[in-house]
């Protein structure tokens, strides 16, 4: 068995565990979960956020994580972001994440529930140049920062506490 096959088998097992764990949530109809590493792999369309000009002028840098609810068609249906994130970065991330599409495994969906995952972006200014990229944890990062890490209870708590952000539609 190749390492990719092993990862996929673990992801399928994890989805089952997450679905059962989240079934007790107040928003149970939304829960089925994938770690970020898996949704990055199955993404059909990816869009990086634009670095807002006012955030550049204010020299705002951050790592911004968006919790996303993906529907059965692979579209992002809901976006939640930590309320402490700078408003301009929050909107830029919501606008970009809204354009992502995914090829999810239909056999893992449970009638009408959304798949929960996350996407994390890094906004930095290096030598005066703004840079936005998908976040990749540095060596030695805490487990929670790893893209394949999934803590069911933490994800649920954050989903329930974080602010829902509506993307700005009809952008070029």
PDB file of C-alpha atoms in Angstrom:
ATOM      1  CA  UNK A   1       0.000   0.000   0.000  1.00  0.00           C
ATOM      2  CA  UNK A   2       1.458   3.400  -0.971  1.00  0.00           C
ATOM      3  CA  UNK A   3       1.647   6.300   1.460  1.00  0.00           C
ATOM      4  CA  UNK A   4      -1.117   8.097  -0.494  1.00  0.00           C
ATOM      5  CA  UNK A   5      -3.396   5.058  -0.144  1.00  0.00           C
ATOM      6  CA  UNK A   6      -2.651   4.914   3.581  1.00  0.00           C
ATOM      7  CA  UNK A   7      -3.480   8.619   3.952  1.00  0.00           C
ATOM      8  CA  UNK A   8      -6.749   8.177   2.071  1.00  0.00           C
ATOM      9  CA  UNK A   9      -7.704   5.214   4.248  1.00  0.00           C
ATOM     10  CA  UNK A  10      -6.963   7.251   7.374  1.00  0.00           C
ATOM     11  CA  UNK A  11      -8.964  10.195   5.995  1.00  0.00           C
ATOM     12  CA  UNK A  12     -11.975   7.939   5.346  1.00  0.00           C
ATOM     13  CA  UNK A  13     -11.778   6.543   8.882  1.00  0.00           C
ATOM     14  CA  UNK A  14     -11.412  10.041  10.305  1.00  0.00           C
ATOM     15  CA  UNK A  15     -14.472  11.266   8.428  1.00  0.00           C
ATOM     16  CA  UNK A  16     -16.563   8.525  10.009  1.00  0.00           C
ATOM     17  CA  UNK A  17     -15.316   9.380  13.496  1.00  0.00           C
ATOM     18  CA  UNK A  18     -15.891  13.104  12.971  1.00  0.00           C
ATOM     19  CA  UNK A  19     -19.403  12.545  11.602  1.00  0.00           C
ATOM     20  CA  UNK A  20     -20.363  10.529  14.672  1.00  0.00           C
ATOM     21  CA  UNK A  21     -18.711  12.981  17.087  1.00  0.00           C
ATOM     22  CA  UNK A  22     -20.402  16.007  15.568  1.00  0.00           C
ATOM     23  CA  UNK A  23     -23.813  14.360  15.502  1.00  0.00           C
ATOM     24  CA  UNK A  24     -24.304  15.656  19.054  1.00  0.00           C
ATOM     25  CA  UNK A  25     -23.702  19.274  18.042  1.00  0.00           C
ATOM     26  CA  UNK A  26     -26.433  21.907  17.998  1.00  0.00           C
ATOM     27  CA  UNK A  27     -25.679  22.261  14.272  1.00  0.00           C
ATOM     28  CA  UNK A  28     -25.510  18.515  13.643  1.00  0.00           C
ATOM     29  CA  UNK A  29     -26.818  18.792  10.101  1.00  0.00           C
ATOM     30  CA  UNK A  30     -23.514  20.426   9.099  1.00  0.00           C
ATOM     31  CA  UNK A  31     -20.988  17.931  10.362  1.00  0.00           C
ATOM     32  CA  UNK A  32     -18.750  15.721   8.381  1.00  0.00           C
ATOM     33  CA  UNK A  33     -15.070  16.584   8.568  1.00  0.00           C
ATOM     34  CA  UNK A  34     -11.844  16.472   6.615  1.00  0.00           C
ATOM     35  CA  UNK A  35      -8.419  17.737   7.699  1.00  0.00           C
ATOM     36  CA  UNK A  36      -6.993  20.659   5.722  1.00  0.00           C
ATOM     37  CA  UNK A  37      -4.365  18.504   4.027  1.00  0.00           C
ATOM     38  CA  UNK A  38      -7.102  16.420   2.399  1.00  0.00           C
ATOM     39  CA  UNK A  39      -9.266  19.312   1.159  1.00  0.00           C
ATOM     40  CA  UNK A  40      -6.213  20.950  -0.357  1.00  0.00           C
ATOM     41  CA  UNK A  41      -5.578  17.703  -2.249  1.00  0.00           C
ATOM     42  CA  UNK A  42      -9.149  17.370  -3.558  1.00  0.00           C
ATOM     43  CA  UNK A  43      -9.569  21.050  -4.474  1.00  0.00           C
ATOM     44  CA  UNK A  44     -10.546  21.577  -8.102  1.00  0.00           C
ATOM     45  CA  UNK A  45     -10.451  25.384  -7.983  1.00  0.00           C
ATOM     46  CA  UNK A  46      -8.104  27.319  -5.690  1.00  0.00           C
ATOM     47  CA  UNK A  47      -7.951  31.085  -5.248  1.00  0.00           C
ATOM     48  CA  UNK A  48      -5.553  32.969  -2.993  1.00  0.00           C
ATOM     49  CA  UNK A  49      -6.855  36.050  -1.208  1.00  0.00           C
ATOM     50  CA  UNK A  50      -5.836  39.493  -2.411  1.00  0.00           C
ATOM     51  CA  UNK A  51      -3.817  41.447   0.143  1.00  0.00           C
ATOM     52  CA  UNK A  52      -6.021  44.474   0.933  1.00  0.00           C
ATOM     53  CA  UNK A  53      -4.235  47.753   0.225  1.00  0.00           C
ATOM     54  CA  UNK A  54      -5.263  49.289   3.547  1.00  0.00           C
ATOM     55  CA  UNK A  55      -3.864  46.242   5.405  1.00  0.00           C
ATOM     56  CA  UNK A  56      -0.565  46.624   3.520  1.00  0.00           C
ATOM     57  CA  UNK A  57      -0.403  50.319   4.420  1.00  0.00           C
ATOM     58  CA  UNK A  58      -1.080  49.453   8.074  1.00  0.00           C
ATOM     59  CA  UNK A  59       1.544  46.663   7.798  1.00  0.00           C
ATOM     60  CA  UNK A  60      -0.978  44.085   9.058  1.00  0.00           C
ATOM     61  CA  UNK A  61       0.406  40.548   8.874  1.00  0.00           C
ATOM     62  CA  UNK A  62      -1.361  37.415  10.057  1.00  0.00           C
ATOM     63  CA  UNK A  63      -2.088  33.755   9.637  1.00  0.00           C
ATOM     64  CA  UNK A  64      -5.814  33.539   8.952  1.00  0.00           C
ATOM     65  CA  UNK A  65      -7.759  30.312   9.189  1.00  0.00           C
ATOM     66  CA  UNK A  66     -11.213  29.950   7.664  1.00  0.00           C
ATOM     67  CA  UNK A  67     -13.538  27.189   8.792  1.00  0.00           C
ATOM     68  CA  UNK A  68     -15.552  26.105   5.775  1.00  0.00           C
ATOM     69  CA  UNK A  69     -18.719  24.114   5.215  1.00  0.00           C
ATOM     70  CA  UNK A  70     -18.663  22.378   1.817  1.00  0.00           C
ATOM     71  CA  UNK A  71     -21.906  21.130   0.246  1.00  0.00           C
ATOM     72  CA  UNK A  72     -22.447  17.923  -1.758  1.00  0.00           C
ATOM     73  CA  UNK A  73     -21.692  19.785  -5.003  1.00  0.00           C
ATOM     74  CA  UNK A  74     -18.226  20.734  -3.748  1.00  0.00           C
ATOM     75  CA  UNK A  75     -19.112  24.416  -3.261  1.00  0.00           C
ATOM     76  CA  UNK A  76     -18.279  26.400  -0.128  1.00  0.00           C
ATOM     77  CA  UNK A  77     -21.649  27.006   1.555  1.00  0.00           C
ATOM     78  CA  UNK A  78     -20.529  28.590   4.845  1.00  0.00           C
ATOM     79  CA  UNK A  79     -17.408  30.433   5.995  1.00  0.00           C
ATOM     80  CA  UNK A  80     -16.445  31.242   9.582  1.00  0.00           C
ATOM     81  CA  UNK A  81     -13.370  33.174  10.722  1.00  0.00           C
ATOM     82  CA  UNK A  82     -12.049  34.075  14.168  1.00  0.00           C
ATOM     83  CA  UNK A  83     -13.622  37.429  15.128  1.00  0.00           C
ATOM     84  CA  UNK A  84     -10.246  38.765  16.334  1.00  0.00           C
ATOM     85  CA  UNK A  85      -8.839  38.744  12.774  1.00  0.00           C
ATOM     86  CA  UNK A  86      -8.399  42.126  11.061  1.00  0.00           C
ATOM     87  CA  UNK A  87     -11.628  42.960   9.191  1.00  0.00           C
ATOM     88  CA  UNK A  88      -9.914  43.608   5.839  1.00  0.00           C
ATOM     89  CA  UNK A  89      -8.049  40.268   5.954  1.00  0.00           C
ATOM     90  CA  UNK A  90     -11.206  38.473   7.079  1.00  0.00           C
ATOM     91  CA  UNK A  91     -13.145  39.743   4.059  1.00  0.00           C
ATOM     92  CA  UNK A  92     -10.271  38.993   1.654  1.00  0.00           C
ATOM     93  CA  UNK A  93     -10.117  35.397   2.910  1.00  0.00           C
ATOM     94  CA  UNK A  94     -13.908  34.942   2.692  1.00  0.00           C
ATOM     95  CA  UNK A  95     -13.941  36.282  -0.881  1.00  0.00           C
ATOM     96  CA  UNK A  96     -11.159  33.902  -1.945  1.00  0.00           C
ATOM     97  CA  UNK A  97     -12.435  30.809  -0.103  1.00  0.00           C
ATOM     98  CA  UNK A  98     -15.867  31.276  -1.657  1.00  0.00           C
ATOM     99  CA  UNK A  99     -14.297  30.571  -5.066  1.00  0.00           C
ATOM    100  CA  UNK A 100     -12.767  27.227  -4.062  1.00  0.00           C
ATOM    101  CA  UNK A 101     -14.455  24.055  -5.332  1.00  0.00           C
ATOM    102  CA  UNK A 102     -13.826  20.476  -4.304  1.00  0.00           C
ATOM    103  CA  UNK A 103     -14.307  16.925  -5.566  1.00  0.00           C
ATOM    104  CA  UNK A 104     -15.618  15.178  -2.470  1.00  0.00           C
ATOM    105  CA  UNK A 105     -16.310  11.481  -2.161  1.00  0.00           C
ATOM    106  CA  UNK A 106     -20.114  11.188  -2.461  1.00  0.00           C
ATOM    107  CA  UNK A 107     -20.250   7.927  -0.514  1.00  0.00           C
ATOM    108  CA  UNK A 108     -19.023   9.777   2.577  1.00  0.00           C
ATOM    109  CA  UNK A 109     -21.876  12.285   2.634  1.00  0.00           C
ATOM    110  CA  UNK A 110     -24.750  11.802   4.998  1.00  0.00           C
ATOM    111  CA  UNK A 111     -27.959  13.242   3.537  1.00  0.00           C
ATOM    112  CA  UNK A 112     -27.785  17.022   3.376  1.00  0.00           C
ATOM    113  CA  UNK A 113     -24.910  17.551   5.805  1.00  0.00           C
ATOM    114  CA  UNK A 114     -22.030  19.843   4.999  1.00  0.00           C
ATOM    115  CA  UNK A 115     -18.417  18.750   5.135  1.00  0.00           C
ATOM    116  CA  UNK A 116     -16.458  20.807   7.652  1.00  0.00           C
ATOM    117  CA  UNK A 117     -12.828  21.670   7.007  1.00  0.00           C
ATOM    118  CA  UNK A 118     -10.519  24.643   7.071  1.00  0.00           C
ATOM    119  CA  UNK A 119      -8.162  26.620   4.863  1.00  0.00           C
ATOM    120  CA  UNK A 120      -5.293  28.632   6.317  1.00  0.00           C
ATOM    121  CA  UNK A 121      -3.544  31.556   4.648  1.00  0.00           C
ATOM    122  CA  UNK A 122      -0.436  33.526   5.532  1.00  0.00           C
ATOM    123  CA  UNK A 123      -0.336  37.284   4.954  1.00  0.00           C
ATOM    124  CA  UNK A 124       3.199  38.666   5.260  1.00  0.00           C
ATOM    125  CA  UNK A 125       5.287  41.611   4.146  1.00  0.00           C
ATOM    126  CA  UNK A 126       8.800  40.543   3.193  1.00  0.00           C
ATOM    127  CA  UNK A 127      11.340  43.244   2.315  1.00  0.00           C
ATOM    128  CA  UNK A 128       8.484  45.656   1.748  1.00  0.00           C
ATOM    129  CA  UNK A 129       6.617  43.280  -0.601  1.00  0.00           C
ATOM    130  CA  UNK A 130       3.195  41.915   0.404  1.00  0.00           C
ATOM    131  CA  UNK A 131       2.815  38.150   0.111  1.00  0.00           C
ATOM    132  CA  UNK A 132      -0.209  35.871   0.457  1.00  0.00           C
ATOM    133  CA  UNK A 133       0.138  32.095   0.353  1.00  0.00           C
ATOM    134  CA  UNK A 134      -1.370  28.938   1.706  1.00  0.00           C
ATOM    135  CA  UNK A 135       0.024  28.444   5.172  1.00  0.00           C
ATOM    136  CA  UNK A 136       2.572  25.683   5.610  1.00  0.00           C
ATOM    137  CA  UNK A 137       3.583  25.034   9.207  1.00  0.00           C
ATOM    138  CA  UNK A 138       7.287  25.367   9.992  1.00  0.00           C
ATOM    139  CA  UNK A 139       9.341  22.417  11.198  1.00  0.00           C
ATOM    140  CA  UNK A 140       8.756  21.836  14.873  1.00  0.00           C
ATOM    141  CA  UNK A 141       5.286  23.395  14.814  1.00  0.00           C
ATOM    142  CA  UNK A 142       2.776  22.244  17.416  1.00  0.00           C
ATOM    143  CA  UNK A 143       0.512  19.382  16.351  1.00  0.00           C
ATOM    144  CA  UNK A 144      -2.476  21.701  16.150  1.00  0.00           C
ATOM    145  CA  UNK A 145      -0.743  23.665  13.358  1.00  0.00           C
ATOM    146  CA  UNK A 146      -0.186  20.628  11.119  1.00  0.00           C
ATOM    147  CA  UNK A 147      -2.417  20.419   8.077  1.00  0.00           C
ATOM    148  CA  UNK A 148      -3.402  16.804   8.749  1.00  0.00           C
ATOM    149  CA  UNK A 149      -4.257  17.453  12.404  1.00  0.00           C
ATOM    150  CA  UNK A 150      -7.926  17.287  13.349  1.00  0.00           C
ATOM    151  CA  UNK A 151      -9.278  17.832  16.857  1.00  0.00           C
ATOM    152  CA  UNK A 152     -13.018  17.233  16.655  1.00  0.00           C
ATOM    153  CA  UNK A 153     -13.819  19.088  19.851  1.00  0.00           C
ATOM    154  CA  UNK A 154     -11.639  22.117  19.042  1.00  0.00           C
ATOM    155  CA  UNK A 155     -13.077  22.351  15.523  1.00  0.00           C
ATOM    156  CA  UNK A 156     -16.624  22.263  16.896  1.00  0.00           C
ATOM    157  CA  UNK A 157     -15.901  24.880  19.583  1.00  0.00           C
ATOM    158  CA  UNK A 158     -14.311  27.218  17.047  1.00  0.00           C
ATOM    159  CA  UNK A 159     -17.133  26.688  14.558  1.00  0.00           C
ATOM    160  CA  UNK A 160     -19.674  27.618  17.222  1.00  0.00           C
ATOM    161  CA  UNK A 161     -17.722  30.708  18.402  1.00  0.00           C
ATOM    162  CA  UNK A 162     -16.292  32.104  15.178  1.00  0.00           C
ATOM    163  CA  UNK A 163     -18.027  34.754  13.119  1.00  0.00           C
ATOM    164  CA  UNK A 164     -19.795  33.804   9.907  1.00  0.00           C
ATOM    165  CA  UNK A 165     -18.434  35.965   7.077  1.00  0.00           C
ATOM    166  CA  UNK A 166     -20.374  36.532   3.870  1.00  0.00           C
ATOM    167  CA  UNK A 167     -18.245  36.809   0.738  1.00  0.00           C
ATOM    168  CA  UNK A 168     -18.595  39.803  -1.533  1.00  0.00           C
ATOM    169  CA  UNK A 169     -20.288  38.344  -4.620  1.00  0.00           C
ATOM    170  CA  UNK A 170     -19.800  39.205  -8.304  1.00  0.00           C
ATOM    171  CA  UNK A 171     -16.180  40.251  -8.046  1.00  0.00           C
ATOM    172  CA  UNK A 172     -14.002  40.142 -11.171  1.00  0.00           C
TER     173      UNK A 172
END
